[in-house]
Amino acid sequence: MRNLKLLLTYDGSRYRGWQRLKGTDNTIQGKLETALTRILDEPVELIASGRTDAGVHALGQVANFHCQSSMDCREILSELRRYLPGDIGVLSCEEASARFHARYNARRKTYLYRVWNSSAPCVFIRGQVYRLETPLNIDAMKEAAAHFLGTHDFRAFCTGKGSGKSTVRTIDALTVTRQGQEVQIRIRADGFLYNMVRIITGTLLEVGMADHPLTAGDIPGILETQTRSYAGYTVPAQGLTLVEVEY
Amino acid sequence: MRNLKLLLTYDGSRYRGWQRLKGTDNTIQGKLETALTRILDEPVELIASGRTDAGVHALGQVANFHCQSSMDCREILSELRRYLPGDIGVLSCEEASARFHARYNARRKTYLYRVWNSSAPCVFIRGQVYRLETPLNIDAMKEAAAHFLGTHDFRAFCTGKGSGKSTVRTIDALTVTRQGQEVQIRIRADGFLYNMVRIITGTLLEVGMADHPLTAGDIPGILETQTRSYAGYTVPAQGLTLVEVEY
């Protein structure tokens, strides 16, 4: 069996997320598996670095799959590009080692969250940003961001019942930058809990809002409580992009 | 009567063009007039610098309209932003002199045509570029572009029966640049004939294609023939953006 690795980009706007769902083919995984199964003439199952939610985008999602076909990687790539809809793109297709597993072997991931912080129109990128007109104090957000760096239990910054699995993660980069009317939050970690980027972003935004009581100094305390309700809101999926997966 | 001037940006993908059409409200003009009529509680008719075709975008379209309402420009702007769909944006709304006419007073316009010249995916800007995988010789295209500069009869580079109106125009800037996988053609003139940007672009692309017989040296001769069939093909609307109108 060959093991092939795909580097993918997609505009998640139209899709119900990465994961294949029964009763709809409107998922990224579904579209890709259907195309691959047709091209290779054998059933294909994709393993992604992680499942992106409905509306979340990717610049560099990684997935692998096993197959018996002897079709050349370049031919698979060009066939995929012919079959896939315009909002799912394959950047590369290459042979991986037999043991490569896109999820288990992921060492680090980088996400970008884009906020359109203006009442001005943003027609061309409207599907990739979260519109928020409230003025933001970027310095306060940067100060808050620093408290997330390092290894912490992020239980307060995730959604879910806590299945007993570890909620400890290590964030090694978290930047907040303003470029004109857009505020970008970029976060890199060894792994992410469910909704972790969106809740950390919501918390940073609350710190940045003048009329919100949350301040940068509150972050360590919230981490300690391990209680979701003390953290900020979950920002919408459409502003989120999976940028890179490192192995 | 007041005369108000709007600076507009729009993603033309979903629309049947600028001009209001009977039997559909799916035009840019239609959406704006409906919103303005509702906000100002009086019938409003917009005059644009020119009609953009179905699928054509704008970064800086200009339109004016007359009204009797005494509503503040800032309030009109914020109401418009509330009413309009996300793919039509109003950049500004200001008082204009009584005689200002967005079409008659336009001195110069700039258009941008974007070509995605690669087999690689371009998922996020797919609605704003024309995909063309054929390799392009940019130097040849630049040489051809130089022949269009100045005042010429552009009858060969427009669509239409020729209603007797002048087809002489002056192009004062025409640049061809490559930025990574994208080739951009930017053209500024005192006015444009129907499909003129798209036919000039198609001609430049044919000059850039190695296996196409058209060369830069052929341009002066085509201008002279004043015959549409000697010029290049009309590239698709979706790659075209009206960038700026000068008064």
Coordinates of C-alpha atoms in Angstrom, one line a residue:
Chain A
M1 CA 0.0 0.0 0.0
R2 CA 1.2 3.5 -0.8
N3 CA 0.7 6.4 1.6
L4 CA 0.1 9.7 0.0
K5 CA 0.2 13.2 1.6
L6 CA -1.9 16.1 0.4
L7 CA -1.4 19.8 1.1
L8 CA -4.8 21.5 0.9
T9 CA -6.3 25.0 0.8
Y10 CA -10.0 25.7 1.0
D11 CA -12.6 28.4 1.5
G12 CA -14.8 26.8 4.1
S13 CA -17.7 29.1 3.6
R14 CA -20.0 26.7 1.7
Y15 CA -19.1 23.6 3.6
R16 CA -20.3 21.9 6.8
G17 CA -16.7 21.5 7.9
W18 CA -13.9 19.0 7.2
Q19 CA -15.5 15.8 8.4
R20 CA -17.6 13.6 6.2
L21 CA -21.2 13.4 7.3
K22 CA -23.9 10.9 6.6
G23 CA -26.7 12.3 4.4
T24 CA -24.7 15.1 2.8
D25 CA -21.7 15.4 0.5
N26 CA -21.2 19.0 1.5
T27 CA -18.0 18.5 3.5
I28 CA -14.4 19.0 2.5
Q29 CA -13.5 15.4 3.3
G30 CA -16.5 14.2 1.4
K31 CA -15.6 16.2 -1.8
L32 CA -12.0 15.0 -1.7
E33 CA -12.8 11.4 -1.0
T34 CA -15.4 11.3 -3.7
A35 CA -12.9 12.7 -6.2
L36 CA -10.1 10.4 -5.1
T37 CA -12.2 7.3 -5.2
R38 CA -13.3 8.2 -8.7
I39 CA -9.8 9.0 -9.9
L40 CA -8.1 6.0 -8.4
D41 CA -11.0 3.6 -8.8
E42 CA -10.7 2.3 -5.3
P43 CA -12.2 3.4 -1.9
V44 CA -10.2 6.2 -0.3
E45 CA -10.3 7.4 3.3
L46 CA -8.6 10.6 4.2
I47 CA -6.9 11.3 7.6
A48 CA -6.5 15.1 8.2
S49 CA -4.3 16.8 10.7
G50 CA -7.6 17.8 12.4
R51 CA -11.2 18.5 11.6
T52 CA -12.0 22.1 10.8
D53 CA -15.5 23.3 11.7
A54 CA -18.1 24.5 9.3
G55 CA -17.0 27.9 7.8
V56 CA -13.4 27.5 8.8
H57 CA -10.8 28.0 6.1
A58 CA -7.4 26.5 5.4
L59 CA -4.2 27.7 3.7
G60 CA -2.2 24.6 4.6
Q61 CA -4.3 21.7 5.8
V62 CA -2.5 18.3 5.6
A63 CA -4.2 14.9 5.0
N64 CA -2.9 11.5 4.0
F65 CA -4.5 8.4 2.5
H66 CA -3.5 4.9 1.6
C67 CA -4.1 3.4 -1.9
Q68 CA -3.0 0.6 -4.1
S69 CA -3.2 2.5 -7.4
S70 CA 0.2 3.0 -9.2
M71 CA -0.9 6.4 -10.6
D72 CA 1.8 9.0 -10.6
C73 CA 1.5 11.7 -7.9
R74 CA 1.6 14.4 -10.6
E75 CA -1.3 12.8 -12.4
I76 CA -3.3 12.4 -9.2
L77 CA -2.7 16.1 -8.5
S78 CA -3.8 17.3 -11.9
E79 CA -6.9 15.0 -11.9
L80 CA -7.8 16.3 -8.5
R81 CA -7.5 19.8 -9.7
R82 CA -9.8 19.0 -12.6
Y83 CA -12.5 17.3 -10.4
L84 CA -12.6 19.5 -7.3
P85 CA -14.8 22.6 -7.0
G86 CA -13.0 26.0 -7.1
D87 CA -13.1 26.5 -3.4
I88 CA -11.1 23.4 -2.6
G89 CA -7.5 23.5 -3.9
V90 CA -4.7 20.9 -3.7
L91 CA -1.3 22.5 -3.4
S92 CA 0.7 19.3 -3.6
C93 CA 0.5 15.5 -3.6
E94 CA 3.5 13.4 -2.6
E95 CA 4.6 10.0 -1.4
A96 CA 4.8 9.8 2.4
S97 CA 6.5 7.2 4.5
A98 CA 4.4 4.2 5.3
R99 CA 4.0 5.3 8.9
F100 CA 3.1 8.9 8.2
H101 CA -0.2 9.9 10.0
A102 CA -1.5 13.4 9.4
R103 CA -3.1 13.6 12.8
Y104 CA -0.9 11.7 15.1
N105 CA 2.4 13.0 13.7
A106 CA 1.4 16.7 13.7
R107 CA 3.9 18.5 16.0
R108 CA 2.6 22.0 15.7
K109 CA -0.2 24.0 14.1
T110 CA -0.7 27.6 13.3
Y111 CA -4.1 29.3 13.1
L112 CA -5.0 32.8 12.0
Y113 CA -8.0 34.7 13.1
R114 CA -9.0 37.8 11.1
V115 CA -11.1 40.6 12.5
W116 CA -12.4 43.5 10.3
N117 CA -12.3 46.2 12.9
S118 CA -14.1 49.0 11.1
S119 CA -17.5 50.2 9.9
A120 CA -16.0 50.5 6.4
P121 CA -17.0 47.9 3.8
C122 CA -14.8 44.8 3.2
V123 CA -16.6 43.2 0.3
F124 CA -13.9 41.0 -1.2
I125 CA -12.8 39.3 2.1
R126 CA -16.1 39.3 3.8
G127 CA -16.2 35.5 4.1
Q128 CA -12.8 35.3 5.7
V129 CA -13.1 37.9 8.5
Y130 CA -15.3 38.6 11.5
R131 CA -16.7 42.1 11.5
L132 CA -16.4 43.9 14.8
E133 CA -16.8 47.7 14.9
T134 CA -16.0 48.2 18.6
P135 CA -12.6 50.0 18.8
L136 CA -9.9 47.6 20.1
N137 CA -7.0 48.5 22.3
I138 CA -4.2 46.4 20.6
D139 CA -1.7 47.0 23.3
A140 CA -4.0 45.6 26.0
M141 CA -4.6 42.6 23.7
K142 CA -0.9 42.0 23.3
E143 CA -0.4 42.2 27.0
A144 CA -3.2 39.6 27.5
A145 CA -1.7 37.4 24.7
A146 CA 1.6 37.1 26.6
H147 CA -0.2 35.4 29.5
F148 CA -1.2 32.5 27.2
L149 CA 2.3 31.7 26.1
G150 CA 3.8 28.5 27.5
T151 CA 2.3 25.3 28.9
H152 CA -1.0 25.6 30.6
D153 CA -4.2 23.7 31.3
F154 CA -6.6 25.3 28.8
R155 CA -9.7 23.7 30.1
A156 CA -11.3 27.1 30.6
F157 CA -10.6 27.8 26.9
C158 CA -12.4 24.9 25.3
T159 CA -15.8 23.6 24.6
G160 CA -16.7 20.1 25.6
K161 CA -17.5 17.8 28.5
G162 CA -13.9 16.9 29.2
S163 CA -13.7 13.3 28.3
G164 CA -10.8 12.8 30.7
K165 CA -8.2 13.6 28.1
S166 CA -5.5 16.0 28.9
T167 CA -6.4 19.7 28.3
V168 CA -2.7 20.8 28.7
R169 CA -1.2 22.4 25.7
T170 CA 1.8 24.5 24.9
I171 CA 1.4 27.8 22.9
D172 CA 4.7 29.0 21.6
A173 CA 3.6 32.0 19.6
L174 CA 0.6 34.3 19.9
T175 CA 0.7 37.6 18.2
V176 CA -1.9 40.4 17.8
T177 CA -1.3 42.9 15.0
R178 CA -3.2 45.6 13.3
Q179 CA -2.8 46.2 9.6
G180 CA -5.1 49.1 8.6
Q181 CA -8.7 48.1 9.4
E182 CA -7.8 44.5 10.1
V183 CA -6.7 43.0 13.3
Q184 CA -5.0 39.6 13.0
I185 CA -4.5 37.1 15.8
R186 CA -2.0 34.4 15.0
I187 CA -1.5 31.4 17.3
R188 CA 0.9 28.5 17.2
A189 CA 0.7 25.5 19.5
D190 CA 1.5 21.8 19.8
G191 CA -2.2 21.1 19.6
F192 CA -5.6 22.8 20.1
L193 CA -8.6 21.8 22.1
Y194 CA -12.1 22.2 20.6
N195 CA -12.9 25.9 20.0
M196 CA -9.6 26.9 21.7
V197 CA -8.5 29.4 19.1
R198 CA -12.0 30.9 18.9
I199 CA -12.4 31.3 22.7
I200 CA -8.8 32.7 23.2
T201 CA -9.6 35.1 20.4
G202 CA -12.9 36.1 22.0
T203 CA -11.2 36.6 25.3
L204 CA -8.5 38.8 23.7
L205 CA -11.2 40.9 22.0
E206 CA -13.0 41.4 25.3
V207 CA -9.7 42.6 26.8
G208 CA -9.4 45.0 23.9
M209 CA -12.9 46.6 24.3
A210 CA -12.8 49.7 26.5
D211 CA -16.2 49.1 28.0
H212 CA -15.6 45.5 28.9
P213 CA -14.4 44.7 32.5
L214 CA -12.0 42.0 31.4
T215 CA -8.3 43.0 31.6
A216 CA -5.0 41.4 30.6
G217 CA -4.2 40.8 34.2
D218 CA -7.3 38.5 34.5
I219 CA -5.9 35.9 32.2
P220 CA -3.8 33.9 34.6
G221 CA -6.7 33.7 37.0
I222 CA -9.0 32.4 34.3
L223 CA -6.5 29.7 33.3
E224 CA -6.4 28.7 37.0
T225 CA -10.2 28.4 37.4
Q226 CA -10.3 25.9 34.5
T227 CA -13.9 27.1 34.1
R228 CA -15.2 28.0 30.6
S229 CA -17.7 30.6 31.9
Y230 CA -14.9 32.9 33.0
A231 CA -13.3 33.1 29.6
G232 CA -14.5 35.3 26.7
Y233 CA -17.0 34.5 24.0
T234 CA -16.5 32.1 21.1
V235 CA -15.9 34.2 18.0
P236 CA -17.6 33.0 14.7
A237 CA -15.9 30.3 12.6
Q238 CA -15.7 32.4 9.4
G239 CA -12.7 34.5 10.6
L240 CA -10.6 31.4 11.3
T241 CA -8.0 29.9 9.0
L242 CA -5.7 26.9 9.6
V243 CA -2.4 28.3 8.2
E244 CA 0.1 25.5 8.7
V245 CA 0.7 22.1 10.1
E246 CA 4.3 21.2 11.1
Y247 CA 5.6 17.6 11.4
Chain B
M1 CA -32.5 69.6 -4.5
R2 CA -29.3 68.2 -3.0
N3 CA -26.8 66.3 -5.2
L4 CA -25.0 63.5 -3.3
K5 CA -21.9 61.6 -4.4
L6 CA -21.2 58.0 -3.4
L7 CA -17.9 56.1 -3.6
L8 CA -18.7 52.4 -4.0
T9 CA -17.0 49.0 -3.9
Y10 CA -18.6 45.8 -4.9
D11 CA -18.0 42.2 -5.6
G12 CA -19.9 41.8 -8.9
S13 CA -20.0 37.9 -8.8
R14 CA -23.7 37.6 -7.8
Y15 CA -25.0 40.4 -9.9
R16 CA -26.3 41.0 -13.4
G17 CA -24.2 44.1 -13.6
W18 CA -24.6 47.7 -12.6
Q19 CA -27.7 48.7 -14.6
R20 CA -31.1 48.2 -13.1
L21 CA -33.1 45.7 -15.1
K22 CA -36.9 45.2 -15.4
G23 CA -38.0 42.0 -13.7
T24 CA -35.1 41.5 -11.4
D25 CA -33.6 43.4 -8.5
N26 CA -30.3 41.5 -8.9
T27 CA -28.3 44.5 -10.1
I28 CA -26.0 46.8 -8.2
Q29 CA -28.0 49.9 -9.2
G30 CA -31.2 48.1 -8.2
K31 CA -29.9 47.2 -4.7
L32 CA -28.6 50.7 -4.1
E33 CA -31.7 52.5 -5.4
T34 CA -34.0 50.3 -3.4
A35 CA -32.0 50.9 -0.2
L36 CA -31.8 54.7 -0.8
T37 CA -35.5 55.1 -1.7
R38 CA -36.3 53.3 1.6
I39 CA -33.9 55.3 3.7
L40 CA -34.8 58.7 2.3
D41 CA -38.4 57.9 1.7
E42 CA -38.4 59.4 -1.8
P43 CA -37.6 57.9 -5.2
V44 CA -33.9 57.9 -6.0
E45 CA -32.2 57.4 -9.3
L46 CA -28.5 56.8 -9.4
I47 CA -26.1 58.0 -12.1
A48 CA -22.9 56.0 -12.2
S49 CA -19.6 56.9 -13.9
G50 CA -20.4 54.0 -16.2
R51 CA -22.2 50.7 -16.2
T52 CA -20.2 47.7 -15.2
D53 CA -21.2 44.4 -16.8
A54 CA -22.4 41.3 -15.0
G55 CA -19.5 39.8 -12.9
V56 CA -17.4 42.9 -13.1
H57 CA -16.1 44.3 -9.7
A58 CA -15.4 47.7 -8.4
L59 CA -13.0 49.2 -5.9
G60 CA -14.0 52.8 -6.6
Q61 CA -17.1 53.2 -8.6
V62 CA -18.6 56.7 -8.3
A63 CA -22.3 57.5 -8.5
N64 CA -24.5 60.5 -7.8
F65 CA -28.1 61.1 -7.0
H66 CA -30.5 64.0 -6.3
C67 CA -32.7 64.1 -3.3
Q68 CA -34.8 66.5 -1.2
S69 CA -34.2 64.8 2.1
S70 CA -32.3 66.8 4.7
M71 CA -30.8 63.6 6.2
D72 CA -27.1 64.0 7.2
C73 CA -24.6 62.4 4.9
R74 CA -23.1 60.4 7.8
E75 CA -26.5 59.1 8.6
I76 CA -27.2 58.1 5.0
L77 CA -23.9 56.3 4.9
S78 CA -24.5 54.3 8.1
E79 CA -28.1 53.5 7.1
L80 CA -26.8 52.3 3.7
R81 CA -24.2 50.1 5.3
R82 CA -27.0 48.6 7.4
Y83 CA -29.3 47.9 4.5
L84 CA -26.9 46.7 1.8
P85 CA -25.8 43.1 1.2
G86 CA -22.2 42.3 2.2
D87 CA -21.0 42.3 -1.4
I88 CA -21.9 46.0 -2.0
G89 CA -20.0 48.5 0.1
V90 CA -20.3 52.3 0.4
L91 CA -16.9 53.9 1.1
S92 CA -18.2 57.5 1.4
C93 CA -21.2 59.7 0.9
E94 CA -20.8 63.4 0.4
E95 CA -22.4 66.5 -0.9
A96 CA -21.5 67.3 -4.5
S97 CA -21.9 70.6 -6.4
A98 CA -25.3 70.9 -8.1
R99 CA -23.8 70.3 -11.5
F100 CA -21.8 67.2 -10.6
H101 CA -22.6 64.3 -13.0
A102 CA -20.8 61.1 -12.3
R103 CA -20.8 60.0 -16.0
Y104 CA -20.4 63.3 -17.9
N105 CA -17.7 64.7 -15.6
A106 CA -15.5 61.6 -15.4
R107 CA -12.1 62.7 -16.8
R108 CA -10.3 59.4 -16.4
K109 CA -10.9 55.8 -15.3
T110 CA -8.6 53.0 -14.3
Y111 CA -9.3 49.4 -14.7
L112 CA -7.5 46.3 -13.4
Y113 CA -7.6 42.9 -15.0
R114 CA -6.3 40.0 -13.0
V115 CA -5.1 36.7 -14.5
W116 CA -4.3 33.7 -12.4
N117 CA -1.5 32.3 -14.6
S118 CA -0.9 29.0 -12.9
S119 CA -2.3 25.5 -12.4
A120 CA -2.0 26.0 -8.6
P121 CA -5.2 26.6 -6.7
C122 CA -6.4 30.2 -5.9
V123 CA -9.5 29.5 -3.8
F124 CA -9.9 32.8 -2.0
I125 CA -9.7 35.1 -5.0
R126 CA -11.3 32.7 -7.5
G127 CA -14.1 35.1 -8.2
Q128 CA -11.8 38.0 -9.0
V129 CA -9.4 36.4 -11.4
Y130 CA -9.4 34.7 -14.8
R131 CA -7.6 31.4 -14.7
L132 CA -5.2 30.9 -17.6
E133 CA -2.6 28.2 -17.3
T134 CA -0.8 28.9 -20.6
P135 CA 2.6 30.4 -19.8
L136 CA 2.8 34.1 -20.7
N137 CA 5.8 36.0 -22.0
I138 CA 5.4 39.2 -19.9
D139 CA 8.1 41.1 -21.9
A140 CA 6.2 40.6 -25.1
M141 CA 3.0 41.7 -23.5
K142 CA 4.7 44.9 -22.2
E143 CA 6.0 45.6 -25.7
A144 CA 2.5 45.2 -27.1
A145 CA 1.1 47.4 -24.3
A146 CA 3.3 50.3 -25.4
H147 CA 1.6 50.4 -28.8
F148 CA -1.8 51.1 -27.2
L149 CA -0.6 54.3 -25.4
G150 CA -1.7 57.6 -26.7
T151 CA -4.7 58.6 -28.8
H152 CA -6.1 56.1 -31.2
D153 CA -9.3 55.0 -32.8
F154 CA -10.1 51.8 -30.8
R155 CA -12.9 50.6 -33.1
A156 CA -11.1 47.3 -33.5
F157 CA -11.0 46.9 -29.7
C158 CA -14.7 47.2 -28.9
T159 CA -18.0 45.4 -29.3
G160 CA -20.9 47.1 -30.9
K161 CA -22.4 48.2 -34.1
G162 CA -20.8 51.6 -34.1
S163 CA -23.7 54.0 -33.6
G164 CA -21.8 56.8 -35.3
K165 CA -20.2 57.9 -32.0
S166 CA -16.5 58.5 -31.8
T167 CA -14.4 55.5 -31.0
V168 CA -11.3 57.6 -30.4
R169 CA -9.9 57.4 -26.9
T170 CA -6.6 58.2 -25.1
I171 CA -4.9 55.6 -23.0
D172 CA -2.3 57.3 -20.8
A173 CA -1.1 54.2 -18.8
L174 CA -1.1 50.5 -19.6
T175 CA 1.0 48.3 -17.4
V176 CA 1.6 44.5 -17.4
T177 CA 3.1 43.1 -14.2
R178 CA 3.6 39.6 -12.7
Q179 CA 3.4 39.1 -9.0
G180 CA 4.0 35.5 -8.3
Q181 CA 1.3 33.5 -10.0
E182 CA -0.8 36.5 -10.9
V183 CA -0.5 38.7 -13.9
Q184 CA -2.1 42.1 -13.6
I185 CA -3.0 44.4 -16.5
R186 CA -3.8 48.0 -15.4
I187 CA -5.2 50.5 -17.9
R188 CA -6.1 54.1 -17.5
A189 CA -7.8 56.2 -20.2
D190 CA -10.1 59.2 -20.6
G191 CA -12.9 56.8 -21.4
F192 CA -13.5 53.2 -22.5
L193 CA -15.6 51.7 -25.3
Y194 CA -17.8 48.7 -24.7
N195 CA -15.6 45.7 -23.8
M196 CA -12.4 47.7 -24.6
V197 CA -10.5 46.6 -21.5
R198 CA -11.4 43.0 -22.0
I199 CA -10.5 42.9 -25.7
I200 CA -7.2 44.8 -25.2
T201 CA -6.4 42.3 -22.4
G202 CA -7.3 39.3 -24.6
T203 CA -5.0 40.7 -27.3
L204 CA -2.2 41.2 -24.8
L205 CA -2.6 37.6 -23.6
E206 CA -2.5 36.3 -27.1
V207 CA 0.7 38.2 -27.7
G208 CA 2.1 36.6 -24.5
M209 CA 1.3 33.0 -25.6
A210 CA 4.2 31.3 -27.3
D211 CA 2.1 29.2 -29.6
H212 CA -0.1 32.1 -30.8
P213 CA 0.9 33.9 -34.0
L214 CA 0.0 37.4 -32.8
T215 CA 3.1 39.6 -31.9
A216 CA 3.6 43.0 -30.3
G217 CA 4.5 44.4 -33.7
D218 CA 1.0 43.6 -35.0
I219 CA -0.8 46.0 -32.7
P220 CA -0.4 49.2 -34.8
G221 CA -1.7 47.4 -37.8
I222 CA -4.8 46.1 -35.9
L223 CA -5.6 49.6 -34.7
E224 CA -5.4 50.8 -38.3
T225 CA -7.8 48.1 -39.6
Q226 CA -10.5 49.3 -37.2
T227 CA -11.8 45.7 -37.5
R228 CA -12.8 43.8 -34.4
S229 CA -11.9 40.4 -35.9
Y230 CA -8.2 41.2 -36.1
A231 CA -8.0 41.9 -32.4
G232 CA -7.8 39.2 -29.6
Y233 CA -10.5 37.5 -27.7
T234 CA -12.8 39.0 -25.1
V235 CA -11.6 37.8 -21.7
P236 CA -14.2 36.9 -19.1
A237 CA -15.8 39.6 -17.0
Q238 CA -14.9 38.2 -13.6
G239 CA -11.2 39.2 -13.8
L240 CA -12.2 42.8 -14.3
T241 CA -12.3 45.5 -11.6
L242 CA -13.1 49.2 -11.9
V243 CA -10.4 50.7 -9.7
E244 CA -10.8 54.5 -9.8
V245 CA -12.7 57.3 -11.5
E246 CA -11.1 60.7 -11.7
Y247 CA -12.9 64.0 -12.0

